[in-house]
């Protein structure tokens, strides 16, 4: 970080700071230190006024902090960050594909809360954006297809769950995962 502070160009400096703090937070998260991961992101964000935090450059930082909050069982703070991340994408007129990972994370969050209706609502948004998740051919599509299966299973729709799990398993096998 001290080397980053020597950069004169503010745009480049901000980009490097984002990468530094995101990486530091991710390492803490992977160690299971969710509070430390959140603190790293908060330390970074504290350097900017609130109105700047809604710019596209902060989308990933906010989205990841939502994941860290969710892992730390800070339900409302996670939802606040997910909603802010969604507002950032909408405000910047981002294409639907940009919402897929965010909506998947929100769906997983609601699934962990056993709110399967809300989880399914976000998975349905993904299907509307990217119908190929129902016939997956990539790892991320297969993961989402599997999540659809888990929601179906938790809602006692065993036939749909089995179908989704089989489709996901086929894709995982085809890509060598």
PDB file of C-alpha atoms in Angstrom:
ATOM      1  CA  UNK A   1       0.000   0.000   0.000  1.00  0.00           C
ATOM      2  CA  UNK A   2       2.781   2.567   0.682  1.00  0.00           C
ATOM      3  CA  UNK A   3       3.870   2.326  -2.965  1.00  0.00           C
ATOM      4  CA  UNK A   4       0.318   3.043  -4.126  1.00  0.00           C
ATOM      5  CA  UNK A   5       0.338   6.274  -2.106  1.00  0.00           C
ATOM      6  CA  UNK A   6       3.225   7.553  -4.278  1.00  0.00           C
ATOM      7  CA  UNK A   7       1.151   7.408  -7.497  1.00  0.00           C
ATOM      8  CA  UNK A   8       0.342  10.900  -8.729  1.00  0.00           C
ATOM      9  CA  UNK A   9      -2.467  10.168 -11.208  1.00  0.00           C
ATOM     10  CA  UNK A  10      -5.633   9.972  -9.061  1.00  0.00           C
ATOM     11  CA  UNK A  11      -7.490   7.620 -11.416  1.00  0.00           C
ATOM     12  CA  UNK A  12      -4.650   5.101 -11.473  1.00  0.00           C
ATOM     13  CA  UNK A  13      -4.146   5.485  -7.743  1.00  0.00           C
ATOM     14  CA  UNK A  14      -7.853   4.782  -7.071  1.00  0.00           C
ATOM     15  CA  UNK A  15      -7.761   1.685  -9.295  1.00  0.00           C
ATOM     16  CA  UNK A  16      -4.743   0.309  -7.455  1.00  0.00           C
ATOM     17  CA  UNK A  17      -6.315   1.097  -4.080  1.00  0.00           C
ATOM     18  CA  UNK A  18      -9.460  -0.758  -5.115  1.00  0.00           C
ATOM     19  CA  UNK A  19      -7.416  -3.805  -6.073  1.00  0.00           C
ATOM     20  CA  UNK A  20      -5.350  -3.634  -2.882  1.00  0.00           C
ATOM     21  CA  UNK A  21      -8.367  -3.418  -0.577  1.00  0.00           C
ATOM     22  CA  UNK A  22     -10.437  -5.971  -2.504  1.00  0.00           C
ATOM     23  CA  UNK A  23      -7.569  -8.459  -2.412  1.00  0.00           C
ATOM     24  CA  UNK A  24      -6.893  -7.822   1.279  1.00  0.00           C
ATOM     25  CA  UNK A  25     -10.591  -8.233   2.078  1.00  0.00           C
ATOM     26  CA  UNK A  26     -10.872 -11.388  -0.028  1.00  0.00           C
ATOM     27  CA  UNK A  27      -7.929 -12.952   1.809  1.00  0.00           C
ATOM     28  CA  UNK A  28      -9.592 -12.204   5.155  1.00  0.00           C
ATOM     29  CA  UNK A  29     -12.871 -13.619   3.850  1.00  0.00           C
ATOM     30  CA  UNK A  30     -11.221 -16.848   2.702  1.00  0.00           C
ATOM     31  CA  UNK A  31      -9.655 -17.197   6.148  1.00  0.00           C
ATOM     32  CA  UNK A  32     -13.141 -16.917   7.633  1.00  0.00           C
ATOM     33  CA  UNK A  33     -12.401 -13.498   9.124  1.00  0.00           C
ATOM     34  CA  UNK A  34     -15.589 -11.866   7.856  1.00  0.00           C
ATOM     35  CA  UNK A  35     -15.410  -8.892  10.217  1.00  0.00           C
ATOM     36  CA  UNK A  36     -11.857  -8.150   9.072  1.00  0.00           C
ATOM     37  CA  UNK A  37     -12.934  -8.419   5.423  1.00  0.00           C
ATOM     38  CA  UNK A  38     -15.746  -5.955   6.076  1.00  0.00           C
ATOM     39  CA  UNK A  39     -13.368  -3.643   7.941  1.00  0.00           C
ATOM     40  CA  UNK A  40     -10.961  -3.613   4.966  1.00  0.00           C
ATOM     41  CA  UNK A  41     -13.744  -2.612   2.580  1.00  0.00           C
ATOM     42  CA  UNK A  42     -15.047  -0.007   5.032  1.00  0.00           C
ATOM     43  CA  UNK A  43     -11.540   1.422   5.429  1.00  0.00           C
ATOM     44  CA  UNK A  44     -11.326   1.813   1.663  1.00  0.00           C
ATOM     45  CA  UNK A  45     -14.797   3.325   1.289  1.00  0.00           C
ATOM     46  CA  UNK A  46     -14.196   5.793   4.126  1.00  0.00           C
ATOM     47  CA  UNK A  47     -11.773   7.606   1.816  1.00  0.00           C
ATOM     48  CA  UNK A  48     -14.613   8.739  -0.466  1.00  0.00           C
ATOM     49  CA  UNK A  49     -17.721  10.878   0.023  1.00  0.00           C
ATOM     50  CA  UNK A  50     -21.030   8.984   0.024  1.00  0.00           C
ATOM     51  CA  UNK A  51     -22.182  10.373  -3.324  1.00  0.00           C
ATOM     52  CA  UNK A  52     -19.052   8.929  -5.009  1.00  0.00           C
ATOM     53  CA  UNK A  53     -19.818   5.447  -3.658  1.00  0.00           C
ATOM     54  CA  UNK A  54     -22.688   5.092  -6.094  1.00  0.00           C
ATOM     55  CA  UNK A  55     -20.419   5.283  -9.121  1.00  0.00           C
ATOM     56  CA  UNK A  56     -19.775   2.184 -11.211  1.00  0.00           C
ATOM     57  CA  UNK A  57     -16.181   1.836 -10.071  1.00  0.00           C
ATOM     58  CA  UNK A  58     -17.425   0.893  -6.592  1.00  0.00           C
ATOM     59  CA  UNK A  59     -19.946  -1.721  -7.758  1.00  0.00           C
ATOM     60  CA  UNK A  60     -17.713  -4.733  -7.177  1.00  0.00           C
ATOM     61  CA  UNK A  61     -16.484  -3.451  -3.817  1.00  0.00           C
ATOM     62  CA  UNK A  62     -20.046  -2.898  -2.561  1.00  0.00           C
ATOM     63  CA  UNK A  63     -21.240  -6.220  -3.979  1.00  0.00           C
ATOM     64  CA  UNK A  64     -18.404  -8.121  -2.304  1.00  0.00           C
ATOM     65  CA  UNK A  65     -19.003  -6.372   1.015  1.00  0.00           C
ATOM     66  CA  UNK A  66     -22.612  -7.559   0.765  1.00  0.00           C
ATOM     67  CA  UNK A  67     -21.318 -11.110   0.472  1.00  0.00           C
ATOM     68  CA  UNK A  68     -19.057 -10.595   3.495  1.00  0.00           C
ATOM     69  CA  UNK A  69     -21.937  -9.147   5.520  1.00  0.00           C
ATOM     70  CA  UNK A  70     -24.099 -12.130   4.547  1.00  0.00           C
ATOM     71  CA  UNK A  71     -21.370 -14.544   5.635  1.00  0.00           C
ATOM     72  CA  UNK A  72     -21.127 -12.653   8.928  1.00  0.00           C
ATOM     73  CA  UNK A  73     -24.918 -13.033   9.387  1.00  0.00           C
ATOM     74  CA  UNK A  74     -25.441  -9.260   9.109  1.00  0.00           C
ATOM     75  CA  UNK A  75     -28.628  -9.759   7.111  1.00  0.00           C
ATOM     76  CA  UNK A  76     -29.841  -6.175   6.776  1.00  0.00           C
ATOM     77  CA  UNK A  77     -26.393  -4.762   5.971  1.00  0.00           C
ATOM     78  CA  UNK A  78     -25.951  -7.412   3.279  1.00  0.00           C
ATOM     79  CA  UNK A  79     -29.319  -6.537   1.749  1.00  0.00           C
ATOM     80  CA  UNK A  80     -28.474  -2.828   1.874  1.00  0.00           C
ATOM     81  CA  UNK A  81     -25.258  -3.450  -0.062  1.00  0.00           C
ATOM     82  CA  UNK A  82     -26.975  -5.710  -2.588  1.00  0.00           C
ATOM     83  CA  UNK A  83     -29.617  -3.035  -3.200  1.00  0.00           C
ATOM     84  CA  UNK A  84     -26.918  -0.358  -3.552  1.00  0.00           C
ATOM     85  CA  UNK A  85     -25.023  -2.566  -6.013  1.00  0.00           C
ATOM     86  CA  UNK A  86     -28.212  -3.058  -8.026  1.00  0.00           C
ATOM     87  CA  UNK A  87     -28.857   0.724  -8.012  1.00  0.00           C
ATOM     88  CA  UNK A  88     -25.323   1.308  -9.284  1.00  0.00           C
ATOM     89  CA  UNK A  89     -25.884  -1.055 -12.222  1.00  0.00           C
ATOM     90  CA  UNK A  90     -29.262   0.490 -13.026  1.00  0.00           C
ATOM     91  CA  UNK A  91     -27.952   4.065 -12.753  1.00  0.00           C
ATOM     92  CA  UNK A  92     -25.157   3.228 -15.179  1.00  0.00           C
ATOM     93  CA  UNK A  93     -27.533   1.549 -17.637  1.00  0.00           C
ATOM     94  CA  UNK A  94     -25.575  -1.684 -17.509  1.00  0.00           C
ATOM     95  CA  UNK A  95     -26.718  -4.633 -19.652  1.00  0.00           C
ATOM     96  CA  UNK A  96     -28.722  -7.432 -18.049  1.00  0.00           C
ATOM     97  CA  UNK A  97     -25.743  -9.778 -18.021  1.00  0.00           C
ATOM     98  CA  UNK A  98     -24.107  -7.465 -15.446  1.00  0.00           C
ATOM     99  CA  UNK A  99     -26.824  -8.356 -12.921  1.00  0.00           C
ATOM    100  CA  UNK A 100     -26.442 -12.158 -13.076  1.00  0.00           C
ATOM    101  CA  UNK A 101     -23.742 -12.657 -10.436  1.00  0.00           C
ATOM    102  CA  UNK A 102     -25.321 -10.087  -8.126  1.00  0.00           C
ATOM    103  CA  UNK A 103     -28.742 -11.734  -8.402  1.00  0.00           C
ATOM    104  CA  UNK A 104     -27.208 -15.156  -7.802  1.00  0.00           C
ATOM    105  CA  UNK A 105     -25.522 -13.873  -4.626  1.00  0.00           C
ATOM    106  CA  UNK A 106     -28.798 -12.338  -3.451  1.00  0.00           C
ATOM    107  CA  UNK A 107     -30.604 -15.591  -4.179  1.00  0.00           C
ATOM    108  CA  UNK A 108     -28.057 -17.591  -2.172  1.00  0.00           C
ATOM    109  CA  UNK A 109     -28.430 -15.063   0.646  1.00  0.00           C
ATOM    110  CA  UNK A 110     -32.196 -15.585   0.774  1.00  0.00           C
ATOM    111  CA  UNK A 111     -31.777 -19.347   0.471  1.00  0.00           C
ATOM    112  CA  UNK A 112     -29.485 -19.302   3.508  1.00  0.00           C
ATOM    113  CA  UNK A 113     -32.238 -17.404   5.337  1.00  0.00           C
ATOM    114  CA  UNK A 114     -34.678 -20.137   4.214  1.00  0.00           C
ATOM    115  CA  UNK A 115     -36.689 -17.537   2.318  1.00  0.00           C
ATOM    116  CA  UNK A 116     -37.056 -19.719  -0.761  1.00  0.00           C
ATOM    117  CA  UNK A 117     -39.745 -17.579  -2.397  1.00  0.00           C
ATOM    118  CA  UNK A 118     -37.457 -14.537  -2.402  1.00  0.00           C
ATOM    119  CA  UNK A 119     -34.492 -16.658  -3.513  1.00  0.00           C
ATOM    120  CA  UNK A 120     -36.541 -18.003  -6.406  1.00  0.00           C
ATOM    121  CA  UNK A 121     -37.578 -14.470  -7.353  1.00  0.00           C
ATOM    122  CA  UNK A 122     -33.917 -13.547  -7.968  1.00  0.00           C
ATOM    123  CA  UNK A 123     -33.204 -16.785  -9.819  1.00  0.00           C
ATOM    124  CA  UNK A 124     -36.204 -16.039 -12.049  1.00  0.00           C
ATOM    125  CA  UNK A 125     -34.663 -12.646 -12.812  1.00  0.00           C
ATOM    126  CA  UNK A 126     -31.494 -14.462 -13.894  1.00  0.00           C
ATOM    127  CA  UNK A 127     -33.472 -16.812 -16.142  1.00  0.00           C
ATOM    128  CA  UNK A 128     -35.180 -13.794 -17.735  1.00  0.00           C
ATOM    129  CA  UNK A 129     -31.777 -12.225 -18.403  1.00  0.00           C
ATOM    130  CA  UNK A 130     -29.939 -15.386 -19.348  1.00  0.00           C
ATOM    131  CA  UNK A 131     -32.230 -18.320 -20.248  1.00  0.00           C
ATOM    132  CA  UNK A 132     -29.188 -20.457 -21.065  1.00  0.00           C
ATOM    133  CA  UNK A 133     -28.781 -21.183 -17.331  1.00  0.00           C
ATOM    134  CA  UNK A 134     -31.585 -23.716 -17.800  1.00  0.00           C
ATOM    135  CA  UNK A 135     -29.402 -25.625 -20.304  1.00  0.00           C
ATOM    136  CA  UNK A 136     -25.969 -24.747 -18.901  1.00  0.00           C
ATOM    137  CA  UNK A 137     -22.748 -25.003 -20.848  1.00  0.00           C
ATOM    138  CA  UNK A 138     -20.394 -23.107 -18.529  1.00  0.00           C
ATOM    139  CA  UNK A 139     -19.415 -23.413 -14.897  1.00  0.00           C
ATOM    140  CA  UNK A 140     -21.312 -20.303 -13.791  1.00  0.00           C
ATOM    141  CA  UNK A 141     -24.440 -21.342 -15.687  1.00  0.00           C
ATOM    142  CA  UNK A 142     -24.270 -24.827 -14.148  1.00  0.00           C
ATOM    143  CA  UNK A 143     -23.861 -23.329 -10.697  1.00  0.00           C
ATOM    144  CA  UNK A 144     -26.977 -21.189 -11.164  1.00  0.00           C
ATOM    145  CA  UNK A 145     -28.869 -24.164 -12.599  1.00  0.00           C
ATOM    146  CA  UNK A 146     -27.876 -26.137  -9.513  1.00  0.00           C
ATOM    147  CA  UNK A 147     -29.091 -23.285  -7.298  1.00  0.00           C
ATOM    148  CA  UNK A 148     -32.442 -23.438  -9.094  1.00  0.00           C
ATOM    149  CA  UNK A 149     -32.475 -27.139  -8.241  1.00  0.00           C
ATOM    150  CA  UNK A 150     -31.795 -26.451  -4.568  1.00  0.00           C
ATOM    151  CA  UNK A 151     -34.621 -23.936  -4.378  1.00  0.00           C
ATOM    152  CA  UNK A 152     -36.969 -26.399  -6.086  1.00  0.00           C
ATOM    153  CA  UNK A 153     -35.938 -29.126  -3.633  1.00  0.00           C
ATOM    154  CA  UNK A 154     -36.474 -26.833  -0.654  1.00  0.00           C
ATOM    155  CA  UNK A 155     -39.930 -26.030  -2.012  1.00  0.00           C
ATOM    156  CA  UNK A 156     -40.667 -29.789  -2.345  1.00  0.00           C
ATOM    157  CA  UNK A 157     -40.648 -29.719  -6.154  1.00  0.00           C
ATOM    158  CA  UNK A 158     -38.573 -32.873  -6.421  1.00  0.00           C
ATOM    159  CA  UNK A 159     -39.120 -33.385 -10.153  1.00  0.00           C
ATOM    160  CA  UNK A 160     -37.857 -29.898 -11.039  1.00  0.00           C
ATOM    161  CA  UNK A 161     -34.979 -30.247  -8.579  1.00  0.00           C
ATOM    162  CA  UNK A 162     -33.883 -33.530 -10.138  1.00  0.00           C
ATOM    163  CA  UNK A 163     -34.099 -32.054 -13.627  1.00  0.00           C
ATOM    164  CA  UNK A 164     -31.995 -29.010 -12.670  1.00  0.00           C
ATOM    165  CA  UNK A 165     -29.419 -31.111 -10.817  1.00  0.00           C
ATOM    166  CA  UNK A 166     -29.087 -33.459 -13.802  1.00  0.00           C
ATOM    167  CA  UNK A 167     -28.628 -30.535 -16.206  1.00  0.00           C
ATOM    168  CA  UNK A 168     -26.027 -28.956 -13.936  1.00  0.00           C
ATOM    169  CA  UNK A 169     -24.203 -32.281 -13.452  1.00  0.00           C
ATOM    170  CA  UNK A 170     -24.107 -32.831 -17.225  1.00  0.00           C
ATOM    171  CA  UNK A 171     -22.612 -29.356 -17.752  1.00  0.00           C
ATOM    172  CA  UNK A 172     -20.051 -29.866 -14.965  1.00  0.00           C
ATOM    173  CA  UNK A 173     -19.057 -33.190 -16.544  1.00  0.00           C
ATOM    174  CA  UNK A 174     -18.794 -31.650 -20.036  1.00  0.00           C
ATOM    175  CA  UNK A 175     -16.524 -28.833 -18.864  1.00  0.00           C
ATOM    176  CA  UNK A 176     -14.422 -31.144 -16.707  1.00  0.00           C
ATOM    177  CA  UNK A 177     -15.382 -29.635 -13.380  1.00  0.00           C
TER     178      UNK A 177
END
